[in-house]
Amino acid sequence: MQLGLVGLGKMGFNMRERMREGGHEVIGYDPRPEVTDVPTLAALAEALTAPRVVWVMVPSGPVTHDTIAALAVELGAGDMVIDGGNSRYAEDGPHAKLLGEKGIAFIDAGVSGGIWGLKEGYGLMVGGSDADVERAMPIFDTLRPPGPREDGFVHAGPVGAGHFAKMVHNGVEYALMTAYGEGYELLAAEDLVKDPQAVYQAWTNGTVVRSWLQQLLAKALKEDPKFTQISGYTEDSGEGRWTVEEAIRLRVPVPSIAAALFARFLSRQDDSPTMKAVAALRNQFGGHAVQRISKSG
């Protein structure tokens, strides 16, 4: 299948490679000349054969909106746009309407997998009509992990449902990372425990708390046993805030997710071993930047 891909950053670049390895023809566009296949969005649209499919993988917010608005000009009836970034679900309806006025289909796709997705596959949560999702299924099947489709892909509902599901996914992720970080801090505080990393390593098999995030924390601790090379300052990229805001709107209690969000705010005031663990985890699974501690202190 032929596909246009806008945005060749940490995830987009690897997604292009995975889809090409899966036999798809992928033409990528990115403002950086060293990674792009075509010089402009117009050139991307021209290089694709109608009916065209373009996957947008750019930062959420104004950049996504501007990109979709530009594609509404360059594409035409029968084409399709997939927003695979971390857009807020409330933005999907307006984007679908903007594109729909020109007969362009729209799918919102929540994507999880970070920098490991090239090898392991990406967890996908999509929103859109049955017909549109079925049309794009060869792409989804290549990107998702191997195995039964339902174990790595979900058609969550109509437009907006995919990004809503991804928002909740990231809220849960916040809570899990903070719990693992707190466990590390408690182990490190007790003199009886000689090697907190060894404990986390032992938890990777046979325990009820084992998970990919837990394995990544064991890996991070092995690389930097006391997290001496990073500060605990931890950003929040939006989805955790949105999850708490939607929980308030829907009157659903999410105390663990809310606490994890506020812990990130706290990390910007006082250095914390727990938040160092969270920062290290974000770097391990997603390649997110960490703030290094300077040699001068």
mmCIF file of N, CA and C in Angstrom, residues 160-216:
data_model
loop_
_atom_site.group_PDB
_atom_site.id
_atom_site.type_symbol
_atom_site.label_atom_id
_atom_site.label_comp_id
_atom_site.label_asym_id
_atom_site.label_seq_id
_atom_site.Cartn_x
_atom_site.Cartn_y
_atom_site.Cartn_z
ATOM 1 N N GLY A 160 -12.470 10.576 17.250
ATOM 2 C CA GLY A 160 -12.221 11.075 18.605
ATOM 3 C C GLY A 160 -11.949 9.968 19.592
ATOM 4 N N ALA A 161 -12.492 8.777 19.345
ATOM 5 C CA ALA A 161 -12.350 7.683 20.311
ATOM 6 C C ALA A 161 -10.914 7.190 20.426
ATOM 7 N N GLY A 162 -10.184 7.200 19.311
ATOM 8 C CA GLY A 162 -8.800 6.737 19.352
ATOM 9 C C GLY A 162 -7.932 7.607 20.236
ATOM 10 N N HIS A 163 -8.032 8.913 20.052
ATOM 11 C CA HIS A 163 -7.227 9.820 20.872
ATOM 12 C C HIS A 163 -7.705 9.861 22.319
ATOM 13 N N PHE A 164 -9.016 9.650 22.546
ATOM 14 C CA PHE A 164 -9.492 9.586 23.929
ATOM 15 C C PHE A 164 -8.879 8.370 24.619
ATOM 16 N N ALA A 165 -8.866 7.221 23.925
ATOM 17 C CA ALA A 165 -8.277 6.014 24.495
ATOM 18 C C ALA A 165 -6.789 6.202 24.774
ATOM 19 N N LYS A 166 -6.081 6.869 23.851
ATOM 20 C CA LYS A 166 -4.647 7.106 24.048
ATOM 21 C C LYS A 166 -4.412 8.060 25.210
ATOM 22 N N MET A 167 -5.298 9.040 25.388
ATOM 23 C CA MET A 167 -5.186 9.961 26.520
ATOM 24 C C MET A 167 -5.270 9.193 27.839
ATOM 25 N N VAL A 168 -6.248 8.298 27.943
ATOM 26 C CA VAL A 168 -6.400 7.507 29.168
ATOM 27 C C VAL A 168 -5.193 6.579 29.341
ATOM 28 N N HIS A 169 -4.738 5.995 28.243
ATOM 29 C CA HIS A 169 -3.535 5.152 28.272
ATOM 30 C C HIS A 169 -2.366 5.904 28.903
ATOM 31 N N ASN A 170 -2.172 7.157 28.484
ATOM 32 C CA ASN A 170 -1.045 7.922 29.003
ATOM 33 C C ASN A 170 -1.265 8.339 30.450
ATOM 34 N N GLY A 171 -2.533 8.560 30.843
ATOM 35 C CA GLY A 171 -2.815 8.826 32.245
ATOM 36 C C GLY A 171 -2.453 7.632 33.120
ATOM 37 N N VAL A 172 -2.815 6.438 32.679
ATOM 38 C CA VAL A 172 -2.451 5.213 33.402
ATOM 39 C C VAL A 172 -0.938 5.072 33.454
ATOM 40 N N GLU A 173 -0.291 5.396 32.351
ATOM 41 C CA GLU A 173 1.171 5.348 32.277
ATOM 42 C C GLU A 173 1.801 6.252 33.339
ATOM 43 N N TYR A 174 1.242 7.446 33.517
ATOM 44 C CA TYR A 174 1.744 8.353 34.553
ATOM 45 C C TYR A 174 1.729 7.669 35.911
ATOM 46 N N ALA A 175 0.579 7.054 36.241
ATOM 47 C CA ALA A 175 0.426 6.443 37.560
ATOM 48 C C ALA A 175 1.371 5.263 37.736
ATOM 49 N N LEU A 176 1.518 4.435 36.710
ATOM 50 C CA LEU A 176 2.404 3.277 36.796
ATOM 51 C C LEU A 176 3.855 3.700 37.012
ATOM 52 N N MET A 177 4.311 4.678 36.243
ATOM 53 C CA MET A 177 5.703 5.111 36.369
ATOM 54 C C MET A 177 5.983 5.682 37.749
ATOM 55 N N THR A 178 5.028 6.435 38.277
ATOM 56 C CA THR A 178 5.228 7.009 39.608
ATOM 57 C C THR A 178 5.263 5.919 40.665
ATOM 58 N N ALA A 179 4.400 4.911 40.553
ATOM 59 C CA ALA A 179 4.403 3.809 41.520
ATOM 60 C C ALA A 179 5.730 3.060 41.482
ATOM 61 N N TYR A 180 6.237 2.795 40.288
ATOM 62 C CA TYR A 180 7.533 2.122 40.189
ATOM 63 C C TYR A 180 8.642 3.000 40.761
ATOM 64 N N GLY A 181 8.566 4.308 40.512
ATOM 65 C CA GLY A 181 9.567 5.218 41.053
ATOM 66 C C GLY A 181 9.537 5.273 42.564
ATOM 67 N N GLU A 182 8.339 5.294 43.142
ATOM 68 C CA GLU A 182 8.210 5.300 44.604
ATOM 69 C C GLU A 182 8.759 4.010 45.204
ATOM 70 N N GLY A 183 8.509 2.889 44.533
ATOM 71 C CA GLY A 183 9.048 1.617 45.015
ATOM 72 C C GLY A 183 10.557 1.628 45.032
ATOM 73 N N TYR A 184 11.147 2.190 43.963
ATOM 74 C CA TYR A 184 12.602 2.304 43.935
ATOM 75 C C TYR A 184 13.111 3.165 45.083
ATOM 76 N N GLU A 185 12.478 4.310 45.332
ATOM 77 C CA GLU A 185 12.948 5.203 46.384
ATOM 78 C C GLU A 185 12.892 4.529 47.748
ATOM 79 N N LEU A 186 11.827 3.769 47.988
ATOM 80 C CA LEU A 186 11.688 3.084 49.272
ATOM 81 C C LEU A 186 12.757 2.003 49.436
ATOM 82 N N LEU A 187 13.016 1.244 48.387
ATOM 83 C CA LEU A 187 14.078 0.232 48.447
ATOM 84 C C LEU A 187 15.437 0.872 48.696
ATOM 85 N N ALA A 188 15.699 1.981 48.015
ATOM 86 C CA ALA A 188 16.995 2.646 48.149
ATOM 87 C C ALA A 188 17.196 3.264 49.523
ATOM 88 N N ALA A 189 16.090 3.558 50.231
ATOM 89 C CA ALA A 189 16.188 4.196 51.545
ATOM 90 C C ALA A 189 16.492 3.195 52.661
ATOM 91 N N GLU A 190 16.298 1.899 52.401
ATOM 92 C CA GLU A 190 16.479 0.878 53.440
ATOM 93 C C GLU A 190 17.854 0.228 53.316
ATOM 94 N N ASP A 191 18.669 0.347 54.393
ATOM 95 C CA ASP A 191 20.021 -0.201 54.367
ATOM 96 C C ASP A 191 20.045 -1.719 54.230
ATOM 97 N N LEU A 192 18.964 -2.385 54.644
ATOM 98 C CA LEU A 192 18.917 -3.843 54.521
ATOM 99 C C LEU A 192 18.966 -4.297 53.060
ATOM 100 N N VAL A 193 18.457 -3.467 52.161
ATOM 101 C CA VAL A 193 18.429 -3.807 50.734
ATOM 102 C C VAL A 193 19.728 -3.327 50.100
ATOM 103 N N LYS A 194 20.558 -4.266 49.721
ATOM 104 C CA LYS A 194 21.891 -3.920 49.229
ATOM 105 C C LYS A 194 21.906 -3.475 47.771
ATOM 106 N N ASP A 195 20.942 -3.936 46.989
ATOM 107 C CA ASP A 195 20.974 -3.622 45.564
ATOM 108 C C ASP A 195 19.553 -3.472 45.027
ATOM 109 N N PRO A 196 18.997 -2.248 45.053
ATOM 110 C CA PRO A 196 17.636 -2.038 44.540
ATOM 111 C C PRO A 196 17.478 -2.475 43.083
ATOM 112 N N GLN A 197 18.539 -2.309 42.299
ATOM 113 C CA GLN A 197 18.444 -2.727 40.893
ATOM 114 C C GLN A 197 18.217 -4.223 40.784
ATOM 115 N N ALA A 198 18.895 -4.993 41.630
ATOM 116 C CA ALA A 198 18.736 -6.445 41.593
ATOM 117 C C ALA A 198 17.311 -6.851 41.957
ATOM 118 N N VAL A 199 16.687 -6.089 42.861
ATOM 119 C CA VAL A 199 15.299 -6.375 43.223
ATOM 120 C C VAL A 199 14.393 -6.140 42.015
ATOM 121 N N TYR A 200 14.568 -5.003 41.367
ATOM 122 C CA TYR A 200 13.744 -4.731 40.189
ATOM 123 C C TYR A 200 14.017 -5.722 39.070
ATOM 124 N N GLN A 201 15.271 -6.162 38.954
ATOM 125 C CA GLN A 201 15.601 -7.163 37.944
ATOM 126 C C GLN A 201 14.878 -8.473 38.249
ATOM 127 N N ALA A 202 14.826 -8.846 39.535
ATOM 128 C CA ALA A 202 14.154 -10.085 39.935
ATOM 129 C C ALA A 202 12.651 -10.018 39.692
ATOM 130 N N TRP A 203 12.110 -8.815 39.745
ATOM 131 C CA TRP A 203 10.664 -8.648 39.525
ATOM 132 C C TRP A 203 10.258 -8.834 38.065
ATOM 133 N N THR A 204 11.223 -8.919 37.156
ATOM 134 C CA THR A 204 10.879 -8.986 35.740
ATOM 135 C C THR A 204 10.331 -10.346 35.318
ATOM 136 N N ASN A 205 10.361 -11.325 36.202
ATOM 137 C CA ASN A 205 9.866 -12.645 35.830
ATOM 138 C C ASN A 205 9.143 -13.280 37.008
ATOM 139 N N GLY A 206 7.893 -13.665 36.790
ATOM 140 C CA GLY A 206 7.142 -14.418 37.798
ATOM 141 C C GLY A 206 6.361 -13.600 38.794
ATOM 142 N N THR A 207 6.591 -12.286 38.872
ATOM 143 C CA THR A 207 5.885 -11.473 39.864
ATOM 144 C C THR A 207 4.636 -10.836 39.264
ATOM 145 N N VAL A 208 3.719 -10.444 40.125
ATOM 146 C CA VAL A 208 2.476 -9.835 39.642
ATOM 147 C C VAL A 208 2.670 -8.370 39.233
ATOM 148 N N VAL A 209 3.816 -7.781 39.550
ATOM 149 C CA VAL A 209 4.055 -6.385 39.168
ATOM 150 C C VAL A 209 4.968 -6.265 37.954
ATOM 151 N N ARG A 210 5.312 -7.385 37.338
ATOM 152 C CA ARG A 210 6.189 -7.317 36.172
ATOM 153 C C ARG A 210 5.458 -6.636 35.007
ATOM 154 N N SER A 211 6.204 -5.862 34.245
ATOM 155 C CA SER A 211 5.663 -5.182 33.071
ATOM 156 C C SER A 211 6.837 -4.655 32.264
ATOM 157 N N TRP A 212 6.524 -4.150 31.062
ATOM 158 C CA TRP A 212 7.572 -3.575 30.238
ATOM 159 C C TRP A 212 8.181 -2.354 30.913
ATOM 160 N N LEU A 213 7.350 -1.495 31.508
ATOM 161 C CA LEU A 213 7.871 -0.325 32.214
ATOM 162 C C LEU A 213 8.786 -0.742 33.356
ATOM 163 N N GLN A 214 8.389 -1.777 34.080
ATOM 164 C CA GLN A 214 9.212 -2.263 35.197
ATOM 165 C C GLN A 214 10.551 -2.796 34.685
ATOM 166 N N GLN A 215 10.519 -3.494 33.552
ATOM 167 C CA GLN A 215 11.770 -3.982 32.967
ATOM 168 C C GLN A 215 12.667 -2.816 32.542
ATOM 169 N N LEU A 216 12.058 -1.763 32.009
ATOM 170 C CA LEU A 216 12.844 -0.605 31.590
ATOM 171 C C LEU A 216 13.463 0.123 32.776
#
